[in-house]
mmCIF file of C-alpha atoms in Angstrom:
data_model
loop_
_atom_site.group_PDB
_atom_site.id
_atom_site.type_symbol
_atom_site.label_atom_id
_atom_site.label_comp_id
_atom_site.label_asym_id
_atom_site.label_seq_id
_atom_site.Cartn_x
_atom_site.Cartn_y
_atom_site.Cartn_z
ATOM 1 C CA MET A 1 43.230 -166.057 -10.744
ATOM 2 C CA LEU A 2 46.416 -167.967 -11.476
ATOM 3 C CA GLN A 3 47.466 -169.825 -14.600
ATOM 4 C CA ILE A 4 50.166 -172.504 -14.452
ATOM 5 C CA VAL A 5 52.725 -172.038 -17.217
ATOM 6 C CA ARG A 6 55.130 -174.914 -17.803
ATOM 7 C CA ARG A 7 58.611 -173.907 -18.900
ATOM 8 C CA PRO A 8 60.545 -175.969 -21.412
ATOM 9 C CA SER A 9 62.878 -178.507 -19.820
ATOM 10 C CA PRO A 10 66.479 -178.142 -21.599
ATOM 11 C CA VAL A 11 66.683 -165.863 13.633
ATOM 12 C CA ALA A 12 70.493 -164.003 17.850
ATOM 13 C CA ALA A 13 70.176 -167.853 18.086
ATOM 14 C CA THR A 14 68.374 -169.473 21.008
ATOM 15 C CA ARG A 15 69.990 -172.805 20.108
ATOM 16 C CA PRO A 16 73.371 -173.551 18.566
ATOM 17 C CA LEU A 17 73.603 -171.988 15.110
ATOM 18 C CA ASN A 18 73.683 -175.379 13.448
ATOM 19 C CA ALA A 19 70.281 -176.181 14.944
ATOM 20 C CA ARG A 20 68.802 -173.887 12.273
ATOM 21 C CA ILE A 21 66.393 -172.244 14.711
ATOM 22 C CA TRP A 22 67.009 -168.537 15.187
ATOM 23 C CA GLU A 23 65.514 -165.696 17.124
ATOM 24 C CA ARG A 24 63.849 -163.087 14.931
ATOM 25 C CA ASP A 25 66.147 -160.368 13.665
ATOM 26 C CA PRO A 26 65.027 -156.947 14.993
ATOM 27 C CA HIS A 27 65.365 -155.371 11.530
ATOM 28 C CA ASP A 28 63.995 -158.351 9.571
ATOM 29 C CA TYR A 29 67.442 -158.746 8.028
ATOM 30 C CA TYR A 30 67.500 -162.193 6.433
ATOM 31 C CA THR A 31 69.888 -163.307 3.711
ATOM 32 C CA GLU A 32 68.747 -165.371 0.753
ATOM 33 C CA GLU A 33 71.019 -167.910 -0.903
ATOM 34 C CA ARG A 34 73.037 -166.476 -3.789
ATOM 35 C CA TRP A 35 71.333 -168.588 -6.421
ATOM 36 C CA CYS A 36 67.946 -167.000 -5.669
ATOM 37 C CA SER A 37 68.897 -163.739 -7.357
ATOM 38 C CA SER A 38 71.439 -165.063 -9.853
ATOM 39 C CA ARG A 39 68.855 -167.435 -11.323
ATOM 40 C CA LEU A 40 66.221 -164.690 -11.355
ATOM 41 C CA PHE A 41 68.395 -162.516 -13.582
ATOM 42 C CA GLU A 42 69.105 -165.488 -15.844
ATOM 43 C CA ASP A 43 65.411 -166.227 -16.389
ATOM 44 C CA VAL A 44 63.702 -162.823 -16.203
ATOM 45 C CA LEU A 45 64.528 -159.895 -18.467
ATOM 46 C CA PHE A 46 64.502 -156.411 -16.961
ATOM 47 C CA GLU A 47 64.576 -153.185 -18.953
ATOM 48 C CA GLY A 48 67.097 -150.784 -17.481
ATOM 49 C CA SER A 49 68.808 -150.622 -14.113
ATOM 50 C CA ILE A 50 68.074 -152.499 -10.882
ATOM 51 C CA TYR A 51 67.490 -150.900 -7.479
ATOM 52 C CA ASP A 52 67.324 -152.855 -4.206
ATOM 53 C CA PRO A 53 65.903 -150.684 -1.376
ATOM 54 C CA ALA A 54 66.693 -153.275 1.315
ATOM 55 C CA CYS A 55 70.030 -154.450 -0.026
ATOM 56 C CA GLY A 56 71.494 -155.944 3.163
ATOM 57 C CA SER A 57 74.735 -157.703 2.269
ATOM 58 C CA GLY A 58 74.308 -156.748 -1.395
ATOM 59 C CA ARG A 59 73.626 -160.140 -2.947
ATOM 60 C CA ILE A 60 70.883 -158.928 -5.281
ATOM 61 C CA VAL A 61 72.965 -155.941 -6.399
ATOM 62 C CA HIS A 62 75.951 -158.215 -7.012
ATOM 63 C CA SER A 63 73.912 -160.757 -9.000
ATOM 64 C CA ALA A 64 72.390 -158.011 -11.124
ATOM 65 C CA ARG A 65 75.820 -156.592 -11.958
ATOM 66 C CA VAL A 66 77.158 -160.033 -12.842
ATOM 67 C CA ALA A 67 74.172 -160.408 -15.190
ATOM 68 C CA GLY A 68 75.156 -157.165 -16.906
ATOM 69 C CA TYR A 69 72.772 -154.709 -15.294
ATOM 70 C CA LYS A 70 73.610 -151.395 -13.729
ATOM 71 C CA ALA A 71 72.546 -151.969 -10.122
ATOM 72 C CA TYR A 72 72.597 -150.102 -6.847
ATOM 73 C CA GLY A 73 71.131 -150.476 -3.378
ATOM 74 C CA SER A 74 70.146 -148.710 -0.194
ATOM 75 C CA ASP A 75 69.173 -149.791 3.313
ATOM 76 C CA ILE A 76 68.609 -148.397 6.787
ATOM 77 C CA ILE A 77 72.043 -149.742 7.785
ATOM 78 C CA ARG A 78 75.091 -149.947 5.516
ATOM 79 C CA ARG A 79 76.237 -153.567 5.725
ATOM 80 C CA SER A 80 78.104 -153.771 2.427
ATOM 81 C CA PRO A 81 80.092 -151.620 -0.010
ATOM 82 C CA LEU A 82 77.288 -152.441 -2.465
ATOM 83 C CA CYS A 83 74.929 -150.292 -0.386
ATOM 84 C CA HIS A 84 74.936 -146.982 -2.251
ATOM 85 C CA GLU A 85 73.354 -144.977 0.571
ATOM 86 C CA ILE A 86 71.542 -145.162 3.887
ATOM 87 C CA PHE A 87 67.883 -144.542 3.105
ATOM 88 C CA ASP A 88 64.645 -145.762 4.668
ATOM 89 C CA PHE A 89 62.412 -146.777 1.770
ATOM 90 C CA ARG A 90 59.367 -145.845 3.859
ATOM 91 C CA ASP A 91 60.434 -142.196 3.801
ATOM 92 C CA PRO A 92 59.162 -139.823 1.104
ATOM 93 C CA TRP A 93 60.987 -140.190 -2.193
ATOM 94 C CA PRO A 94 63.614 -137.417 -2.441
ATOM 95 C CA ARG A 95 62.451 -134.464 -4.510
ATOM 96 C CA GLY A 96 64.030 -134.420 -7.947
ATOM 97 C CA ARG A 97 65.407 -137.963 -7.741
ATOM 98 C CA PRO A 98 64.603 -140.084 -10.831
ATOM 99 C CA ARG A 99 62.245 -142.991 -10.333
ATOM 100 C CA PRO A 100 63.915 -146.431 -10.298
ATOM 101 C CA GLN A 101 63.558 -148.390 -13.512
ATOM 102 C CA ASN A 102 63.207 -151.763 -11.750
ATOM 103 C CA ILE A 103 63.053 -152.706 -8.086
ATOM 104 C CA VAL A 104 64.252 -156.153 -6.994
ATOM 105 C CA CYS A 105 64.210 -156.813 -3.286
ATOM 106 C CA ASN A 106 64.115 -159.246 -0.385
ATOM 107 C CA PRO A 107 61.977 -156.932 1.775
ATOM 108 C CA PRO A 108 61.490 -156.905 5.549
ATOM 109 C CA PHE A 109 58.622 -159.376 5.769
ATOM 110 C CA THR A 110 56.739 -157.545 8.533
ATOM 111 C CA ILE A 111 56.299 -154.537 6.230
ATOM 112 C CA ALA A 112 56.485 -156.327 2.880
ATOM 113 C CA GLU A 113 53.051 -155.160 1.711
ATOM 114 C CA LEU A 114 54.113 -151.553 2.259
ATOM 115 C CA PHE A 115 57.329 -152.193 0.316
ATOM 116 C CA VAL A 116 55.344 -153.617 -2.602
ATOM 117 C CA ASP A 117 52.973 -150.649 -2.657
ATOM 118 C CA LEU A 118 55.786 -148.103 -2.463
ATOM 119 C CA ALA A 119 57.779 -149.929 -5.132
ATOM 120 C CA LEU A 120 54.790 -149.933 -7.483
ATOM 121 C CA GLU A 121 54.312 -146.198 -6.936
ATOM 122 C CA ARG A 122 57.971 -145.394 -7.581
ATOM 123 C CA CYS A 123 59.189 -147.870 -10.177
ATOM 124 C CA ARG A 124 58.904 -147.497 -13.958
ATOM 125 C CA HIS A 125 59.024 -151.102 -15.173
ATOM 126 C CA LYS A 126 59.124 -154.228 -12.979
ATOM 127 C CA VAL A 127 58.998 -154.949 -9.270
ATOM 128 C CA ALA A 128 60.321 -158.347 -8.124
ATOM 129 C CA MET A 129 59.864 -159.180 -4.453
ATOM 130 C CA LEU A 130 61.102 -162.307 -2.681
ATOM 131 C CA LEU A 131 58.191 -163.340 -0.460
ATOM 132 C CA PRO A 132 56.909 -166.426 1.366
ATOM 133 C CA HIS A 133 55.029 -168.916 -0.804
ATOM 134 C CA ALA A 134 52.276 -168.810 1.827
ATOM 135 C CA TRP A 135 51.219 -165.467 0.374
ATOM 136 C CA LEU A 136 49.562 -167.456 -2.428
ATOM 137 C CA THR A 137 47.631 -169.699 -0.069
ATOM 138 C CA GLY A 138 46.868 -167.505 2.934
ATOM 139 C CA ASP A 139 43.467 -165.822 2.832
ATOM 140 C CA GLU A 140 44.556 -162.279 3.748
ATOM 141 C CA HIS A 141 47.614 -162.016 1.514
ATOM 142 C CA SER A 142 46.005 -163.782 -1.449
ATOM 143 C CA ARG A 143 43.056 -161.372 -1.373
ATOM 144 C CA TRP A 144 45.495 -158.471 -1.234
ATOM 145 C CA LEU A 145 47.409 -159.866 -4.227
ATOM 146 C CA GLU A 146 44.221 -160.077 -6.304
ATOM 147 C CA TYR A 147 44.174 -156.290 -6.535
ATOM 148 C CA LYS A 148 47.832 -155.854 -7.448
ATOM 149 C CA PRO A 149 49.385 -155.910 -10.942
ATOM 150 C CA LEU A 150 50.943 -159.337 -10.361
ATOM 151 C CA ARG A 151 52.391 -160.586 -13.647
ATOM 152 C CA GLN A 152 54.337 -163.696 -12.631
ATOM 153 C CA VAL A 153 55.163 -165.911 -9.656
ATOM 154 C CA LEU A 154 58.324 -168.017 -9.743
ATOM 155 C CA VAL A 155 58.371 -170.810 -7.182
ATOM 156 C CA MET A 156 61.962 -171.449 -6.105
ATOM 157 C CA THR A 157 63.118 -175.020 -5.917
ATOM 158 C CA PRO A 158 64.718 -176.531 -3.956
ATOM 159 C CA ARG A 159 63.494 -174.612 -0.942
ATOM 160 C CA PRO A 160 66.075 -171.895 -0.176
ATOM 161 C CA SER A 161 67.331 -171.243 3.337
ATOM 162 C CA MET A 162 67.095 -167.684 4.589
ATOM 163 C CA PRO A 163 68.757 -167.274 8.005
ATOM 164 C CA PRO A 164 69.380 -163.958 9.762
ATOM 165 C CA GLY A 165 72.153 -162.055 8.036
ATOM 166 C CA ARG A 166 74.384 -162.209 11.100
ATOM 167 C CA VAL A 167 74.425 -166.015 10.828
ATOM 168 C CA ILE A 168 75.907 -165.752 7.326
ATOM 169 C CA GLU A 169 78.272 -162.983 8.421
ATOM 170 C CA ALA A 170 79.532 -165.307 11.162
ATOM 171 C CA GLY A 171 80.596 -167.774 8.470
ATOM 172 C CA HIS A 172 77.831 -170.339 8.867
ATOM 173 C CA LYS A 173 76.297 -172.090 5.883
ATOM 174 C CA ALA A 174 72.648 -171.492 4.991
ATOM 175 C CA GLU A 175 70.865 -174.832 5.044
ATOM 176 C CA GLY A 176 67.805 -176.615 6.359
ATOM 177 C CA GLY A 177 65.216 -173.981 5.438
ATOM 178 C CA LYS A 178 61.713 -174.686 6.718
ATOM 179 C CA GLN A 179 59.753 -172.195 4.603
ATOM 180 C CA ASP A 180 59.138 -171.906 0.871
ATOM 181 C CA PHE A 181 59.781 -168.649 -0.975
ATOM 182 C CA ASP A 182 58.814 -167.312 -4.392
ATOM 183 C CA TRP A 183 59.646 -164.353 -6.573
ATOM 184 C CA PHE A 184 56.516 -162.232 -7.028
ATOM 185 C CA ILE A 185 56.919 -160.078 -10.144
ATOM 186 C CA PHE A 186 54.655 -157.071 -10.581
ATOM 187 C CA GLU A 187 54.315 -154.669 -13.502
ATOM 188 C CA PRO A 188 52.687 -151.278 -12.854
ATOM 189 C CA GLY A 189 49.574 -150.977 -15.008
ATOM 190 C CA TYR A 190 49.311 -154.697 -15.768
ATOM 191 C CA HIS A 191 45.796 -156.166 -15.839
ATOM 192 C CA GLY A 192 45.526 -159.873 -16.434
ATOM 193 C CA VAL A 193 46.204 -163.366 -15.223
ATOM 194 C CA ALA A 194 49.342 -164.033 -13.192
ATOM 195 C CA GLU A 195 51.540 -166.787 -14.596
ATOM 196 C CA VAL A 196 53.057 -169.315 -12.214
ATOM 197 C CA GLY A 197 56.287 -171.101 -13.034
ATOM 198 C CA TRP A 198 59.380 -172.487 -11.367
ATOM 199 C CA LEU A 199 62.820 -171.063 -10.758
ATOM 200 C CA ARG A 200 65.142 -174.012 -10.316
ATOM 201 C CA ARG A 201 68.572 -173.754 -8.750
ATOM 202 C CA ASN A 202 69.772 -176.252 -11.344
ATOM 203 C CA PRO A 203 67.776 -175.636 -14.561
#
């Protein structure tokens, strides 16, 4: 059950890169626009540090630090100095390692459900996952979400572009996205109605 909450107003390319049609990345490495995470940390309060287990180029870690949080990341490949270590989040959590306080992540979409479940097991406070808006409307994913501690959904507007990371690394601009994405914010132990709001690039 979802409740609309109104906020106060105040993929290697098979065509040329500028055609905005890409072949799927083998590691599901896609890069969100910078505003997606910077605006999240402006609008959502997290208690404690931020961990990104699929940090890619480090945009979420960077945005969290700019917002004043202690933040660190890991990934299966080190693509940025902001990647603290090489670690596969699907592996068992290292013995004796403290649990993350908050997990904020643009997960590999093909295993995103697993990432959500693992994050909820391991994290102490909030889990924020950047996922396709279609998860709210598709039968399978929406039924799965009903049984998760989903506290809030923030619909991002305008629609962000999320090309393969190598496209951004090659110096091309992210534009012309064809899919909508939202921030799905979970809180371990939460039981209640999920609020739906908007996360605007220009509030």
